[in-house]
Short mmCIF file of C-alpha atoms in Angstrom, two decimals:
data_model
loop_
_atom_site.label_atom_id
_atom_site.label_comp_id
_atom_site.label_asym_id
_atom_site.label_seq_id
_atom_site.Cartn_x
_atom_site.Cartn_y
_atom_site.Cartn_z
CA MET Q 294 -9.81 14.69 -5.59
CA SER Q 295 -7.69 16.99 -7.38
CA GLU Q 296 -4.79 14.96 -6.62
CA LEU Q 297 -6.50 12.25 -8.50
CA LEU Q 298 -7.37 14.00 -11.80
CA GLY Q 299 -4.91 13.07 -14.71
CA ALA Q 300 -3.78 15.41 -17.54
CA ASP Q 301 -6.60 13.90 -19.25
CA GLY Q 302 -9.16 14.85 -16.60
CA VAL Q 303 -10.11 11.38 -15.37
CA ALA Q 304 -9.91 10.96 -11.83
CA ARG Q 305 -7.67 7.74 -11.14
CA CYS Q 306 -5.51 6.34 -8.47
CA GLY Q 307 -2.36 8.82 -8.34
CA TRP Q 308 -0.27 6.01 -9.75
CA GLY Q 309 -2.40 5.65 -12.49
CA ASN Q 310 -2.21 9.35 -13.93
CA SER Q 311 2.12 9.12 -13.73
CA THR Q 312 2.66 7.66 -17.45
CA PRO Q 313 0.08 6.82 -20.64
CA ASP Q 314 1.16 3.20 -19.55
CA TYR Q 315 -0.03 3.35 -16.33
CA ALA Q 316 -3.23 4.96 -17.30
CA ALA Q 317 -4.01 2.41 -19.68
CA TYR Q 318 -2.90 -0.60 -17.56
CA HIS Q 319 -5.10 1.28 -14.21
CA ASP Q 320 -8.23 1.77 -16.53
CA GLU Q 321 -8.24 -1.42 -18.37
CA GLU Q 322 -6.57 -4.50 -16.51
CA TRP Q 323 -5.76 -3.49 -12.59
CA GLY Q 324 -8.47 -4.54 -10.17
CA VAL Q 325 -10.43 -6.33 -13.07
CA PRO Q 326 -11.22 -10.09 -11.92
CA LEU Q 327 -9.08 -12.57 -13.63
CA HIS Q 328 -9.41 -15.89 -14.38
CA GLY Q 329 -7.56 -18.51 -16.36
CA GLN Q 330 -4.78 -20.54 -15.74
CA ASP Q 331 -2.29 -19.12 -18.25
CA GLU Q 332 -3.65 -15.50 -17.27
CA LEU Q 333 -2.98 -16.15 -13.95
CA TYR Q 334 0.13 -17.71 -14.37
CA GLU Q 335 1.38 -14.67 -16.58
CA ARG Q 336 0.78 -12.52 -13.43
CA LEU Q 337 2.16 -14.63 -11.22
CA CYS Q 338 5.16 -14.39 -13.14
CA LEU Q 339 5.20 -10.72 -13.98
CA GLU Q 340 4.48 -10.17 -10.23
CA SER Q 341 7.63 -11.86 -9.34
CA PHE Q 342 9.53 -10.35 -12.03
CA GLN Q 343 8.66 -7.05 -10.78
CA SER Q 344 9.90 -7.70 -7.11
CA GLY Q 345 12.88 -4.88 -6.35
CA LEU Q 346 11.76 -3.06 -9.78
CA SER Q 347 9.44 -0.35 -10.95
CA TRP Q 348 6.09 -2.08 -12.21
CA ILE Q 349 6.59 0.16 -15.39
CA THR Q 350 9.35 -1.85 -16.52
CA ILE Q 351 7.27 -4.98 -16.24
CA LEU Q 352 4.67 -3.22 -18.49
CA ARG Q 353 7.00 -2.09 -21.03
CA LYS Q 354 8.86 -5.58 -21.38
CA ARG Q 355 5.18 -7.59 -21.32
CA GLU Q 356 5.18 -8.56 -24.87
CA GLY Q 357 8.96 -9.48 -24.51
CA PHE Q 358 7.87 -11.48 -21.67
CA ARG Q 359 4.86 -13.16 -23.65
CA LYS Q 360 7.25 -14.39 -26.30
CA ALA Q 361 10.19 -15.46 -24.42
CA PHE Q 362 7.82 -17.54 -22.17
CA LYS Q 363 5.50 -18.85 -24.72
CA GLN Q 364 2.67 -16.87 -24.15
CA PHE Q 365 2.73 -17.71 -20.56
CA LYS Q 366 1.57 -21.76 -21.30
CA PRO Q 367 2.43 -23.50 -18.31
CA ALA Q 368 3.00 -26.84 -19.73
CA LYS Q 369 5.47 -25.38 -22.09
CA VAL Q 370 7.40 -23.32 -19.34
CA ALA Q 371 7.81 -26.66 -17.33
CA LYS Q 372 9.71 -28.28 -20.18
CA PHE Q 373 12.17 -25.53 -20.30
CA GLY Q 374 15.75 -26.67 -19.69
CA ASP Q 375 19.35 -25.45 -19.25
CA ALA Q 376 19.78 -24.14 -22.81
CA ASP Q 377 16.13 -21.82 -22.56
CA VAL Q 378 17.79 -20.45 -19.17
CA GLU Q 379 20.75 -19.16 -20.92
CA ARG Q 380 18.76 -18.22 -23.89
CA LEU Q 381 16.72 -16.13 -21.42
CA MET Q 382 19.76 -14.57 -20.02
CA GLN Q 383 20.28 -13.37 -23.00
CA ASP Q 384 17.14 -11.89 -24.19
CA ALA Q 385 16.91 -7.99 -23.81
CA SER Q 386 13.41 -8.09 -24.05
CA ILE Q 387 12.58 -9.26 -20.49
CA VAL Q 388 14.03 -8.64 -16.89
CA ARG Q 389 17.21 -10.69 -17.08
CA ASN Q 390 17.51 -12.28 -13.62
CA ARG Q 391 18.68 -15.79 -12.86
CA ALA Q 392 16.57 -16.50 -10.30
CA LYS Q 393 13.47 -15.00 -11.19
CA ILE Q 394 13.79 -16.96 -14.45
CA LEU Q 395 14.29 -20.32 -12.84
CA ALA Q 396 11.49 -19.27 -10.62
CA ALA Q 397 9.01 -18.80 -13.83
CA ILE Q 398 9.93 -22.41 -14.73
CA ASN Q 399 10.06 -23.63 -11.10
CA ASN Q 400 6.39 -22.46 -10.71
CA ALA Q 401 5.08 -23.70 -14.32
CA ARG Q 402 6.25 -27.23 -13.06
CA ALA Q 403 4.20 -26.52 -9.66
CA ILE Q 404 1.30 -25.66 -11.79
CA ALA Q 405 1.58 -29.25 -13.11
CA SER Q 406 1.98 -30.81 -9.85
CA LEU Q 407 -1.25 -29.49 -8.36
CA ASP Q 408 -4.20 -31.08 -7.04
CA THR Q 409 -6.91 -28.03 -7.72
CA PRO Q 410 -6.84 -25.80 -10.73
CA LEU Q 411 -4.71 -23.00 -10.31
CA ASP Q 412 -7.54 -20.37 -10.48
CA ASP Q 413 -9.24 -22.15 -7.80
CA LEU Q 414 -6.54 -21.91 -5.43
CA LEU Q 415 -5.34 -18.83 -5.83
CA TRP Q 416 -8.91 -17.06 -5.67
CA SER Q 417 -9.56 -19.13 -2.71
CA PHE Q 418 -7.50 -16.59 -0.46
CA ALA Q 419 -9.95 -13.21 -1.84
CA PRO Q 420 -11.46 -11.95 1.31
CA SER Q 421 -15.00 -12.03 1.71
CA SER Q 422 -14.93 -8.68 2.35
CA HIS Q 423 -12.67 -5.60 1.59
CA ARG Q 424 -12.66 -1.85 2.90
CA ARG Q 425 -11.93 0.74 -0.09
CA PRO Q 426 -9.03 2.67 0.72
CA ALA Q 427 -9.61 6.28 1.04
CA SER Q 428 -6.05 7.04 -0.22
CA MET Q 429 -2.72 5.31 -1.65
CA ALA Q 430 -1.48 5.52 2.15
CA ASP Q 431 -4.41 3.48 3.45
CA VAL Q 432 -3.42 0.56 0.88
CA PRO Q 433 -1.57 -2.39 2.57
CA ALA Q 434 1.51 -3.88 1.43
CA ILE Q 435 0.59 -6.95 2.67
CA THR Q 436 -2.39 -8.81 4.53
CA ASP Q 437 -3.29 -11.87 6.37
CA GLU Q 438 -4.81 -13.47 3.42
CA SER Q 439 -1.55 -12.77 1.21
CA LYS Q 440 0.35 -13.95 3.78
CA ALA Q 441 -1.56 -17.03 3.91
CA MET Q 442 -1.47 -17.62 -0.30
CA ALA Q 443 2.35 -17.00 -0.12
CA LYS Q 444 2.69 -19.87 2.73
CA GLU Q 445 0.32 -22.14 0.82
CA LEU Q 446 1.89 -21.55 -2.32
CA LYS Q 447 5.41 -21.92 -0.96
CA LYS Q 448 3.94 -25.73 0.85
CA ARG Q 449 2.96 -26.49 -3.29
CA GLY Q 450 6.45 -25.75 -4.32
CA PHE Q 451 6.17 -22.19 -5.55
CA VAL Q 452 8.91 -19.80 -5.06
CA PHE Q 453 9.48 -16.14 -5.66
CA LEU Q 454 6.09 -15.03 -4.45
CA GLY Q 455 6.20 -13.61 -0.62
CA PRO Q 456 3.20 -11.86 1.02
CA THR Q 457 4.10 -8.55 -0.89
CA THR Q 458 4.24 -10.20 -4.23
CA CYS Q 459 0.90 -12.27 -3.44
CA TYR Q 460 -0.72 -9.10 -2.61
CA ALA Q 461 0.20 -7.46 -5.57
CA LEU Q 462 -0.94 -10.35 -7.38
CA MET Q 463 -4.06 -9.93 -5.49
CA GLN Q 464 -4.72 -6.23 -6.32
CA ALA Q 465 -4.22 -6.81 -9.85
CA THR Q 466 -6.19 -9.53 -10.62
CA GLY Q 467 -8.96 -8.18 -9.04
CA MET Q 468 -9.22 -10.28 -5.81
CA VAL Q 469 -9.52 -7.13 -3.56
CA ASP Q 470 -10.19 -4.09 -5.07
CA ASP Q 471 -8.01 -1.10 -4.05
CA HIS Q 472 -9.00 1.77 -6.31
CA VAL Q 473 -9.20 4.65 -4.17
CA LYS Q 474 -12.43 6.40 -3.10
CA GLY Q 475 -12.83 9.10 -5.70
CA CYS Q 476 -10.87 6.81 -8.73
CA PHE Q 477 -13.52 6.52 -11.69
CA ARG Q 478 -13.11 2.82 -11.11
CA ALA Q 479 -13.97 2.60 -7.68
CA ALA Q 480 -17.06 0.20 -7.65
#
């Protein structure tokens, strides 16, 4: 339990104690059920941009991402063209990775062609039961559900969303609750 205590005396998942930014994200957002097309599109994008980077980098650039990607309104991002890509490549307030920028645009277009709401599609992969991890070492990187989600998204034209990214999305949006035993957020 002592390894879970932050400097403020709050018991959190260990990663949540490493910076004030992480503590706020852990305490207020991570693992909280999230619904809504724009909200879930934002998380899809941010998780994709995080791939290969530290999550703190994404958290600290989040407002820049929101401005650059029109508050993550898929209908607006779907209209982005070459000039927008070049503008984004020059925008130091975001992660300037062409493949990830193109993926965000592509995925906005994929949302427009869905025959079911994004919210329903993503949440259909939430497991019916989930065992609370005893420690962060017990938290998987991928699950059967995240593999199935990634496969279905790929089939529907989404890119840059593999099983690991999908599992991170599931954790972040409360589809699974991976707050470890002893964390104050553990339900």
